[in-house]
mmCIF file of C-alpha atoms in Angstrom:
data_model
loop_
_atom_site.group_PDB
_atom_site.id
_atom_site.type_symbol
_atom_site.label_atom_id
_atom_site.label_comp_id
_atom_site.label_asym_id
_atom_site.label_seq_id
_atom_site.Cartn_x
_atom_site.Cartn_y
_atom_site.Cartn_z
ATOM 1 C CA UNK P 5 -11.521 -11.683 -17.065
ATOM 2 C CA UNK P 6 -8.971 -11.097 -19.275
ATOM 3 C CA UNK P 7 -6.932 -13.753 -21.667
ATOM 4 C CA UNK P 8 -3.899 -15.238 -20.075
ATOM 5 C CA UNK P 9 -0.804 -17.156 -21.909
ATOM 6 C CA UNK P 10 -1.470 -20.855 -20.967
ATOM 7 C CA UNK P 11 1.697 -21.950 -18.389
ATOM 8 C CA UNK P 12 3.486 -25.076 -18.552
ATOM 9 C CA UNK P 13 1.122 -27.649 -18.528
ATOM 10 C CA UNK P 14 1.362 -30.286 -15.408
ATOM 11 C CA UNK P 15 -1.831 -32.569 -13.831
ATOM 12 C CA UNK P 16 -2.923 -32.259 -10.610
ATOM 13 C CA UNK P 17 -0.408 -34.913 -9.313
ATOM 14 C CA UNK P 18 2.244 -33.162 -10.563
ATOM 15 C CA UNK P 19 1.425 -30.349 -9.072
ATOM 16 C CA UNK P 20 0.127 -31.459 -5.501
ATOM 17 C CA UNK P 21 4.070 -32.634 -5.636
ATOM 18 C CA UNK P 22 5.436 -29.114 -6.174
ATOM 19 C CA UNK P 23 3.411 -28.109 -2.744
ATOM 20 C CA UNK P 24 5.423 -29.483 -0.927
ATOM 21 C CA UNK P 25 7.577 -26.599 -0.651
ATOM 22 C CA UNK P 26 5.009 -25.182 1.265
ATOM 23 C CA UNK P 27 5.622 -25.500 5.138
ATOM 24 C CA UNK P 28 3.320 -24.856 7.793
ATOM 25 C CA UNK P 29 4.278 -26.609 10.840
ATOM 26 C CA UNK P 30 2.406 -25.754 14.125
ATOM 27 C CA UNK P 31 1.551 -27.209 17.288
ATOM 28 C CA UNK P 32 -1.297 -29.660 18.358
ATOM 29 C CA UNK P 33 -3.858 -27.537 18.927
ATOM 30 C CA UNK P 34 -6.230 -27.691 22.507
ATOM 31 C CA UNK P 35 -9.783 -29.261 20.703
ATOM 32 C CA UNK P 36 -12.714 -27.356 18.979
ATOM 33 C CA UNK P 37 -12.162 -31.252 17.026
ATOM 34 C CA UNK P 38 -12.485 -34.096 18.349
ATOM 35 C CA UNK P 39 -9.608 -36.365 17.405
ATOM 36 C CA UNK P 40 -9.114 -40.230 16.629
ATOM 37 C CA UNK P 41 -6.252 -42.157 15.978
ATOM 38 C CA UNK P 42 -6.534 -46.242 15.010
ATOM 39 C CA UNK P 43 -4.473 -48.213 13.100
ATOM 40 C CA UNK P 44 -4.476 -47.823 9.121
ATOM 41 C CA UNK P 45 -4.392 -51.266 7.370
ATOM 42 C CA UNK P 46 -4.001 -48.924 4.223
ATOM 43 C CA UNK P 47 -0.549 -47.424 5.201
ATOM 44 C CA UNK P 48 0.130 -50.404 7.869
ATOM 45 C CA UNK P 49 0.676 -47.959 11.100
ATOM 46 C CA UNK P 50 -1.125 -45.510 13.564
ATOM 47 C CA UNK P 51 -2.540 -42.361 11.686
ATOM 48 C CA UNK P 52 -5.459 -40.279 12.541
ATOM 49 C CA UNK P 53 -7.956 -37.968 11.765
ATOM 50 C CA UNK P 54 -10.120 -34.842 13.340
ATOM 51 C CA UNK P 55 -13.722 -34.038 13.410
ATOM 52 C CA UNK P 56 -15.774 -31.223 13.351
ATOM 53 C CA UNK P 57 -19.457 -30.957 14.175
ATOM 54 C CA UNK P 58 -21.729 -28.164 13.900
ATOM 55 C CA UNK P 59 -22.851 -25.984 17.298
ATOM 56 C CA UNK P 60 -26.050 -27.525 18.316
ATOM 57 C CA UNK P 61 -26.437 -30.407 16.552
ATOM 58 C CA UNK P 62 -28.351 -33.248 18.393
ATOM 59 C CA UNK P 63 -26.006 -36.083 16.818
ATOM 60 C CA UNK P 64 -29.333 -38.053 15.431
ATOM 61 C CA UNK P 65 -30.145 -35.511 12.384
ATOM 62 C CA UNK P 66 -28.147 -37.221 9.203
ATOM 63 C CA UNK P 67 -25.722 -34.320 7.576
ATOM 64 C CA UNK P 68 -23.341 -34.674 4.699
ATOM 65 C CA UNK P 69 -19.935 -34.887 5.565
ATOM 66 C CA UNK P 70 -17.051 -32.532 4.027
ATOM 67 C CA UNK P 71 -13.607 -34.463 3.584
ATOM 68 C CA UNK P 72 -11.004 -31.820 4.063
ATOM 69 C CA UNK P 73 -7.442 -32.437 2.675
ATOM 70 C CA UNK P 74 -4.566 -30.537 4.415
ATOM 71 C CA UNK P 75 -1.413 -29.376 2.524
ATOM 72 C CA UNK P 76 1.960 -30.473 2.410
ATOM 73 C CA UNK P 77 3.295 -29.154 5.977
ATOM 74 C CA UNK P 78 0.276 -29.495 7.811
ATOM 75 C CA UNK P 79 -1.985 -32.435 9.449
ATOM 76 C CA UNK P 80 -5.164 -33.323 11.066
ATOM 77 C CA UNK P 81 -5.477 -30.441 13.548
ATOM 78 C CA UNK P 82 -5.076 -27.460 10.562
ATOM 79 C CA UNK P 83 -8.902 -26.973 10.838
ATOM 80 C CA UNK P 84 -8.828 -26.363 14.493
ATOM 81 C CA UNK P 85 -6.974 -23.115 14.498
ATOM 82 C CA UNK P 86 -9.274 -20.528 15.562
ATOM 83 C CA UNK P 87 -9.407 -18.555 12.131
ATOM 84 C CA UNK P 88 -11.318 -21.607 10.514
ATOM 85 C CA UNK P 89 -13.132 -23.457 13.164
ATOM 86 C CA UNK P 90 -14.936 -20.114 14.288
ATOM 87 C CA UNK P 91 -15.606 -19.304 10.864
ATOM 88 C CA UNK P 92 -17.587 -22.021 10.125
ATOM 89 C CA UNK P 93 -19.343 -21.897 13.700
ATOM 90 C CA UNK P 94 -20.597 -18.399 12.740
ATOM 91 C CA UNK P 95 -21.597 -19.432 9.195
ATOM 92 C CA UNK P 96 -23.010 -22.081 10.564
ATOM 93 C CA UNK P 97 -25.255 -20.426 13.595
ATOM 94 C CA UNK P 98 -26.069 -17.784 10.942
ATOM 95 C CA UNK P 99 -27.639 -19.890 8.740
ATOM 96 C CA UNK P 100 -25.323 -19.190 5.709
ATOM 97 C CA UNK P 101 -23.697 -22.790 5.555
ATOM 98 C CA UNK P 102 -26.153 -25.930 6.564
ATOM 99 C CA UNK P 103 -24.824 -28.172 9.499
ATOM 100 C CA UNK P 104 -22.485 -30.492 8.114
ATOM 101 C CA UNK P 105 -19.808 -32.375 9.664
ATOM 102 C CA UNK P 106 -16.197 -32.399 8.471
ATOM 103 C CA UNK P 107 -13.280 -34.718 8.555
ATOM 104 C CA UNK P 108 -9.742 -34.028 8.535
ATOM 105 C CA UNK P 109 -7.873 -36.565 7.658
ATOM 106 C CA UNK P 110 -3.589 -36.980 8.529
ATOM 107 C CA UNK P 111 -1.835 -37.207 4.975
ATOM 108 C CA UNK P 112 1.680 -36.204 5.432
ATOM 109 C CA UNK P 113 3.385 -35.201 2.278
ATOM 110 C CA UNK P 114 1.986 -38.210 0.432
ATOM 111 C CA UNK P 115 0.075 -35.991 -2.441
ATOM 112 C CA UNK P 116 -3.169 -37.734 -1.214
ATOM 113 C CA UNK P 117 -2.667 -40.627 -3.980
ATOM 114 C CA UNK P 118 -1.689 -44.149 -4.173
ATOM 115 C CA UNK P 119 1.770 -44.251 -5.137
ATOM 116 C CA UNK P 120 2.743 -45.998 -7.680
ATOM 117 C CA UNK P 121 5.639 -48.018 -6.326
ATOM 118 C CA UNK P 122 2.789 -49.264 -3.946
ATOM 119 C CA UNK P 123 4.830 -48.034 -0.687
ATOM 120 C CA UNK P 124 1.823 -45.719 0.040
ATOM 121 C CA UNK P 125 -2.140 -46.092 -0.071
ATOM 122 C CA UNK P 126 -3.456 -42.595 0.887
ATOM 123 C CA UNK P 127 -6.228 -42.280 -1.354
ATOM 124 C CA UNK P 128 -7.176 -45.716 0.085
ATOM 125 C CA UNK P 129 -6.798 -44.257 3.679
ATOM 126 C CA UNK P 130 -8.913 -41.645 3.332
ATOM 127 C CA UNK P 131 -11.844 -43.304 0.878
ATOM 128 C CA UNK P 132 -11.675 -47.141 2.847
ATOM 129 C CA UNK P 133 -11.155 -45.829 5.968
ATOM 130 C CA UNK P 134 -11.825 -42.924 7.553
ATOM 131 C CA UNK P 135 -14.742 -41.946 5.355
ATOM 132 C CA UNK P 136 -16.296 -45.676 6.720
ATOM 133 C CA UNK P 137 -15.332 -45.340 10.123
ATOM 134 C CA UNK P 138 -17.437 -41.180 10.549
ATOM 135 C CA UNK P 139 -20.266 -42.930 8.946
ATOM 136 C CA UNK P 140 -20.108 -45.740 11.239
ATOM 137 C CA UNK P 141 -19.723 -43.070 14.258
ATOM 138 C CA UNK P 142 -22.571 -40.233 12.847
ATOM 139 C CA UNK P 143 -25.520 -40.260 11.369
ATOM 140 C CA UNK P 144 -24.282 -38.832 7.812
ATOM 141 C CA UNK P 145 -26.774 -38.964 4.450
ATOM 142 C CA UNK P 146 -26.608 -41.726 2.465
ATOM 143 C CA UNK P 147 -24.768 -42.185 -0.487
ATOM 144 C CA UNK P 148 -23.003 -39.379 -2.782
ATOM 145 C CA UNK P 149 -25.363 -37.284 -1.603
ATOM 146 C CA UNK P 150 -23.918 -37.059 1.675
ATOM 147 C CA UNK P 151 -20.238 -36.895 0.270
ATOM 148 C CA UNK P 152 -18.130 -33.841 -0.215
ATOM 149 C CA UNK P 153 -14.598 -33.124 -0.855
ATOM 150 C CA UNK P 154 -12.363 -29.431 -0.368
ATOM 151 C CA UNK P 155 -9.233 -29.520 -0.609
ATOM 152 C CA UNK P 156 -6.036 -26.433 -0.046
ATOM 153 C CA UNK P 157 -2.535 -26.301 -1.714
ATOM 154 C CA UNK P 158 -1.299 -29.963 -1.709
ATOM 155 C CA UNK P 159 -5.258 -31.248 -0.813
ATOM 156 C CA UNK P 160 -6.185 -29.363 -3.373
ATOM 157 C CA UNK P 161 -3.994 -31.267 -6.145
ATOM 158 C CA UNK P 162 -4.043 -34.303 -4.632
ATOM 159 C CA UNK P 163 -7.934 -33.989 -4.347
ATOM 160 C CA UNK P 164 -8.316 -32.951 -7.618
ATOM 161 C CA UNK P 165 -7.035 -36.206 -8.534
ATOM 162 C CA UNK P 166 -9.073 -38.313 -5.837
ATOM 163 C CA UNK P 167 -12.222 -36.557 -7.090
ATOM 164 C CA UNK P 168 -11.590 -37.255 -11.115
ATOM 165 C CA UNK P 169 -10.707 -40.838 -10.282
ATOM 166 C CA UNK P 170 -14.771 -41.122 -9.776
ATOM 167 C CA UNK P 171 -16.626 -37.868 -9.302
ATOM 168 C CA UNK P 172 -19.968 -40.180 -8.718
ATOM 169 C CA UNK P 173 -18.424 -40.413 -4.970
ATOM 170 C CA UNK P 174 -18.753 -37.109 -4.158
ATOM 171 C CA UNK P 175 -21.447 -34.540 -4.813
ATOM 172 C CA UNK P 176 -19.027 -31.612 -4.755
ATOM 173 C CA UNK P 177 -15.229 -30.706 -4.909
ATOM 174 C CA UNK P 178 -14.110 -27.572 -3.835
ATOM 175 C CA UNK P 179 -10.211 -27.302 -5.184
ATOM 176 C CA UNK P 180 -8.700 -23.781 -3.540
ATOM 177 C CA UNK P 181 -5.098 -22.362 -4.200
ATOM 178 C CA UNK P 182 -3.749 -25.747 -6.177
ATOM 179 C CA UNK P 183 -2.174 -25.602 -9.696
ATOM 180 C CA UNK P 184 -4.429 -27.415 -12.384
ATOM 181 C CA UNK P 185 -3.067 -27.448 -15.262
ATOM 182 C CA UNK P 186 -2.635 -30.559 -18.548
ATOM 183 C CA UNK P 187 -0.351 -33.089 -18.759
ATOM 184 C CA UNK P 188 2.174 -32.214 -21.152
ATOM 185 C CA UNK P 189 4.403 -30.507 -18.080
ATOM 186 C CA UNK P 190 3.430 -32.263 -15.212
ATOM 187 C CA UNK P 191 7.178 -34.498 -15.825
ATOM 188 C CA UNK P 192 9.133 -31.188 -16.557
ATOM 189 C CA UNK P 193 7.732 -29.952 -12.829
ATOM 190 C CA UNK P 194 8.106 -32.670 -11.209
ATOM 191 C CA UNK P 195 11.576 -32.909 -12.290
ATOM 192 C CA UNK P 196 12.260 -29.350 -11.316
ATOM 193 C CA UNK P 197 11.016 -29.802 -7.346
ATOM 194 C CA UNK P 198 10.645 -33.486 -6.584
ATOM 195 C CA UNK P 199 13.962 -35.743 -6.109
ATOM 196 C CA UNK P 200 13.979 -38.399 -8.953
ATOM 197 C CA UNK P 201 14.092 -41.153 -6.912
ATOM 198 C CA UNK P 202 10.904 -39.802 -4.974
ATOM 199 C CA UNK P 203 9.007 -38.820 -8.337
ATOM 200 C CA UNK P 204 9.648 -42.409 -9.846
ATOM 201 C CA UNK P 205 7.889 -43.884 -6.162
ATOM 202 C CA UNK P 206 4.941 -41.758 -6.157
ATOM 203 C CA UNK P 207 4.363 -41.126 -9.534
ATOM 204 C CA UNK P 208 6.060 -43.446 -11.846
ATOM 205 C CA UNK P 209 7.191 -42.985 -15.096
ATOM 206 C CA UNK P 210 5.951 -40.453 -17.816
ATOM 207 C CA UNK P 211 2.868 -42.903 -19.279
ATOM 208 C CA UNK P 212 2.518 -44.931 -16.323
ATOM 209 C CA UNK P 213 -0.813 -44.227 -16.547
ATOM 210 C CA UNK P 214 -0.174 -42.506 -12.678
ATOM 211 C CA UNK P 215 -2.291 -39.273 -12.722
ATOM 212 C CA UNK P 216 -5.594 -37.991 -14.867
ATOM 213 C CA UNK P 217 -5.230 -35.079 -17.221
ATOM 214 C CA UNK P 218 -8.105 -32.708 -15.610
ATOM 215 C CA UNK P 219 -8.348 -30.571 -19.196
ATOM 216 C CA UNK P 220 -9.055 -34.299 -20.644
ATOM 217 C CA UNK P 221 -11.079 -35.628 -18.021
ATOM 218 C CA UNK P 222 -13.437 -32.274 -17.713
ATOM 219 C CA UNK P 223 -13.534 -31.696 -21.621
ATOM 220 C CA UNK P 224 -17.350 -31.860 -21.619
ATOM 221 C CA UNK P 225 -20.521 -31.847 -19.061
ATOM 222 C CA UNK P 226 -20.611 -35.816 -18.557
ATOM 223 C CA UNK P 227 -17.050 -35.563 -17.060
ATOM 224 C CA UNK P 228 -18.442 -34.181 -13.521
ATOM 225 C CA UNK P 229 -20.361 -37.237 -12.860
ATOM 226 C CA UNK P 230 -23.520 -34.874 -12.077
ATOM 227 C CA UNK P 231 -21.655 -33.379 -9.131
ATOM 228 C CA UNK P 232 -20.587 -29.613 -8.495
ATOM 229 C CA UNK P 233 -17.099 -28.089 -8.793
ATOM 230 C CA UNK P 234 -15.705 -25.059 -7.648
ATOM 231 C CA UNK P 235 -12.306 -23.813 -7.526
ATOM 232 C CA UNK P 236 -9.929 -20.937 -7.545
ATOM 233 C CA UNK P 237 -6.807 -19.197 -5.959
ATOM 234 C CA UNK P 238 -6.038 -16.360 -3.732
ATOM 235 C CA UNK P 239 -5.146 -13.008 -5.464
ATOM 236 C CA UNK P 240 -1.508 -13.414 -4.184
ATOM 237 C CA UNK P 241 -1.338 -16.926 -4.379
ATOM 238 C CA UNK P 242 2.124 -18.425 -4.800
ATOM 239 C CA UNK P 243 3.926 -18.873 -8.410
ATOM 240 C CA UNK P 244 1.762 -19.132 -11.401
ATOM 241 C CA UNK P 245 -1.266 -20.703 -9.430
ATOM 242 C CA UNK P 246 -3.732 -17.587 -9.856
ATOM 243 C CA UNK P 247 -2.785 -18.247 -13.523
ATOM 244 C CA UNK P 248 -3.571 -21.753 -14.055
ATOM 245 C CA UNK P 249 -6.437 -21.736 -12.293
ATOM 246 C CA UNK P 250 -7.940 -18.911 -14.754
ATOM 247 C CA UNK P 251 -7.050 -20.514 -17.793
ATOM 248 C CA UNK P 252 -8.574 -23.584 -16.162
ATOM 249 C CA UNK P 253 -11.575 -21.670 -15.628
ATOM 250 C CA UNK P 254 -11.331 -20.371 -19.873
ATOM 251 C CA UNK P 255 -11.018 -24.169 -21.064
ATOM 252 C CA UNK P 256 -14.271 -24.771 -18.523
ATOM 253 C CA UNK P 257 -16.169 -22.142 -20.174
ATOM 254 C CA UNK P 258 -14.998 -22.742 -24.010
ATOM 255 C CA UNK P 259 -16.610 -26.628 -23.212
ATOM 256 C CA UNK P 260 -19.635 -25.582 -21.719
ATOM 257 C CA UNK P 261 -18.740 -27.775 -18.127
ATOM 258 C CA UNK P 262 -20.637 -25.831 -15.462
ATOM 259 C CA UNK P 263 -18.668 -24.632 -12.336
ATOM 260 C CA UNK P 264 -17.545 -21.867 -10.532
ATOM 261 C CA UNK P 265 -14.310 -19.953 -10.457
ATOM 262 C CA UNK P 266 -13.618 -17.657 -7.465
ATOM 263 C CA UNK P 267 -10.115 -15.545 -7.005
ATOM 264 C CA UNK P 268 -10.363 -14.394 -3.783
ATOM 265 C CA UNK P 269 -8.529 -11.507 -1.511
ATOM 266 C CA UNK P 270 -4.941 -13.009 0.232
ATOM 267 C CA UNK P 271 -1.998 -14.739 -0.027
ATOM 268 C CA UNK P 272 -1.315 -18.975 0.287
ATOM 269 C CA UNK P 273 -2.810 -19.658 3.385
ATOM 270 C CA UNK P 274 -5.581 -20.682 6.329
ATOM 271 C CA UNK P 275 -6.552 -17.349 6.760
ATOM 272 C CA UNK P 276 -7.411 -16.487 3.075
ATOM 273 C CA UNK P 277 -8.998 -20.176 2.840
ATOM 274 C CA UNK P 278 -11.012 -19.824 6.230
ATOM 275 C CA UNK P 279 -12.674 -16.256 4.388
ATOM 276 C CA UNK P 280 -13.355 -18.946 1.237
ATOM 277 C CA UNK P 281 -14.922 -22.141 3.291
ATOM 278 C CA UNK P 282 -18.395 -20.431 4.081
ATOM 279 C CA UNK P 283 -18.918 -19.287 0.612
ATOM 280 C CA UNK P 284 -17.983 -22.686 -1.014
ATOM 281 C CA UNK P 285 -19.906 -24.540 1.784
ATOM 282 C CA UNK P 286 -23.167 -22.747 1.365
ATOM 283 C CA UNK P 287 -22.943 -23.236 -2.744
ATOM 284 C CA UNK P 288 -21.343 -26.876 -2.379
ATOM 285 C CA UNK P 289 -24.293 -28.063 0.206
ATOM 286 C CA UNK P 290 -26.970 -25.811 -0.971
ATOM 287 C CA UNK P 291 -26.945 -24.965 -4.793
ATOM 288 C CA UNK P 292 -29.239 -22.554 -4.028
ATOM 289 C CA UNK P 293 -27.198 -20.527 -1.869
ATOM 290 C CA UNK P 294 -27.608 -16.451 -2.075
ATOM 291 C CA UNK P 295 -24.393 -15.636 0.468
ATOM 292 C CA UNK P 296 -22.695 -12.409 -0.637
ATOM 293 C CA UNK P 297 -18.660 -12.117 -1.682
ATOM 294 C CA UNK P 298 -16.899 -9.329 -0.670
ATOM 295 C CA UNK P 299 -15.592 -7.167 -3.438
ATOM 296 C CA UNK P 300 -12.365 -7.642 -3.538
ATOM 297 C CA UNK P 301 -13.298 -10.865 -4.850
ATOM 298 C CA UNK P 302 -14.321 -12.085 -8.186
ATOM 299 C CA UNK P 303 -17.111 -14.816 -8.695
ATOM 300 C CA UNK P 304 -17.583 -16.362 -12.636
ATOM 301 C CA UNK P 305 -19.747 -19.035 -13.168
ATOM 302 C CA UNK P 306 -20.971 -21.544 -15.390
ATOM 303 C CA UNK P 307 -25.165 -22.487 -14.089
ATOM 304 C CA UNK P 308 -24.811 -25.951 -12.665
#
């Protein structure tokens, strides 16, 4: 792939932030998930989350569980449109993706962090308590070994950040169609799309310490914690998002941190992302996973 001019440079944070220009309101959906709501002590009112299990699972056979993080615009019930949820039934009852069961938690437009001005605790909401609560409710393999996170547009920034605060949690992040970029610009774009007063809440000031620098934190092999990471962005992905994540990809490769890089067919939404879940499922919960891309697509890799 060829040599692109590095863009502005922002972190994740930053960037989950700028998201939130995407909208992608819809209606409560009639229940391939099942749906729970309680009372989060984290953000101190009712929130919820959905959950998918694989077709024919007996509900006593321990599976890893995939944390899915919604964009800004969206909610719980974005993996229960039809495009996804029968996606990953199919994958599944092929035998291309293992059984696994996924959460989806609620996180607003709240970047998926704990903001800084303390008003909001998502990454506590999502790590504290719903994570505890589908263990507690399914049989789900122990330890990081069990643990995965994906995450789209906002989820994908936000998760980004969630995952580099300690990859040991998880075994895998998948990052799809977020911005990852340094931290020298994540200020100068947060100042272009989020209100000041709102940027200063969430974020804090430049060198409050508020977000990780992925080309810092993932400057050598040790910084992955010994779990797997792939990312990428759709072919007509929004902005410079495509861009960033190739010259993510480049800074990858020139430090020899294994991962894989995928720009896939279609624009900034669920259906392009639904076509991406199998493939990043079967290499996320099986590294040994053969499943074919179409060709549209292209695949680069460092062995993990």
């Amino acid at each position: 792939m060829s040599s692109l001019p590095r863009p502005p440079g922002s972190s994740g944070l930053a960037l989950a932030a700028g998201l939130l220009l995407i909208a992608c309101g819809h209606a409560h959906p009639q229940g391939r998930l099942e749906y729970v709501k309680v009372e989060s002590r984290s953000e101190g009112r009712e929130l919820g989350y959905g959950i998918y299990t694989p077709p024919g699972w007996d509900r006593t056979t321990p599976l890893p569980l995939v944390v899915l993080l919604h964009g800004a615009g969206d909610d719980e019930t974005s993996a229960d449109r039809t495009v996804v949820t029968d996606r990953l039934d199919k994958a599944i009852t092929d035998g291309h993706v293992p059984a696994m069961v996924m959460v989806t938690p609620r996180g607003e437009r709240g970047f998926w962090i704990n903001w800084h001005d303390g008003s909001h605790h998502w990454q506590d909401w999502v790590l504290d308590e719903v994570v505890p609560q589908v263990r507690a409710k399914f049989p789900i393999i122990e330890g990081a070994a069990g643990m995965h996170l994906m995450g789209v547009s906002m989820g994908g920034g936000g998760g980004m950040q969630l995952w580099l605060d300690d990859p040991t949690r998880f075994s895998s992040a998948t990052i799809l169609s977020a911005p990852i970029l340094d931290e020298e610009g994540t200020w100068e774009f947060l100042r272009r799309f989020v209100p000041r007063r709102g940027m200063e809440r969430a974020f804090g000031s430049p060198g409050a310490g508020s977000g990780t620098d992925p080309y810092v934190a993932l400057s050598s092999p040790e910084g992955l914690g010994g779990g797997r990471l792939l990312f990428g962005a759709a072919s007509r992905d929004l902005g410079r998002i495509l861009d960033s994540n190739v010259m993510f990809h480049e800074h990858l490769s020139t430090h020899a941190v294994p991962h894989r890089f995928v720009e896939f067919e279609g624009g900034h939404g669920w259906e392009a992302w639904s076509k991406v879940f199998p493939f990043a499922l079967c290499h996320q919960l099986q590294p040994t996973c053969v499943m074919q891309t179409p060709e549209a697509w292209s695949v680069e890799q460092l062995p993990q």
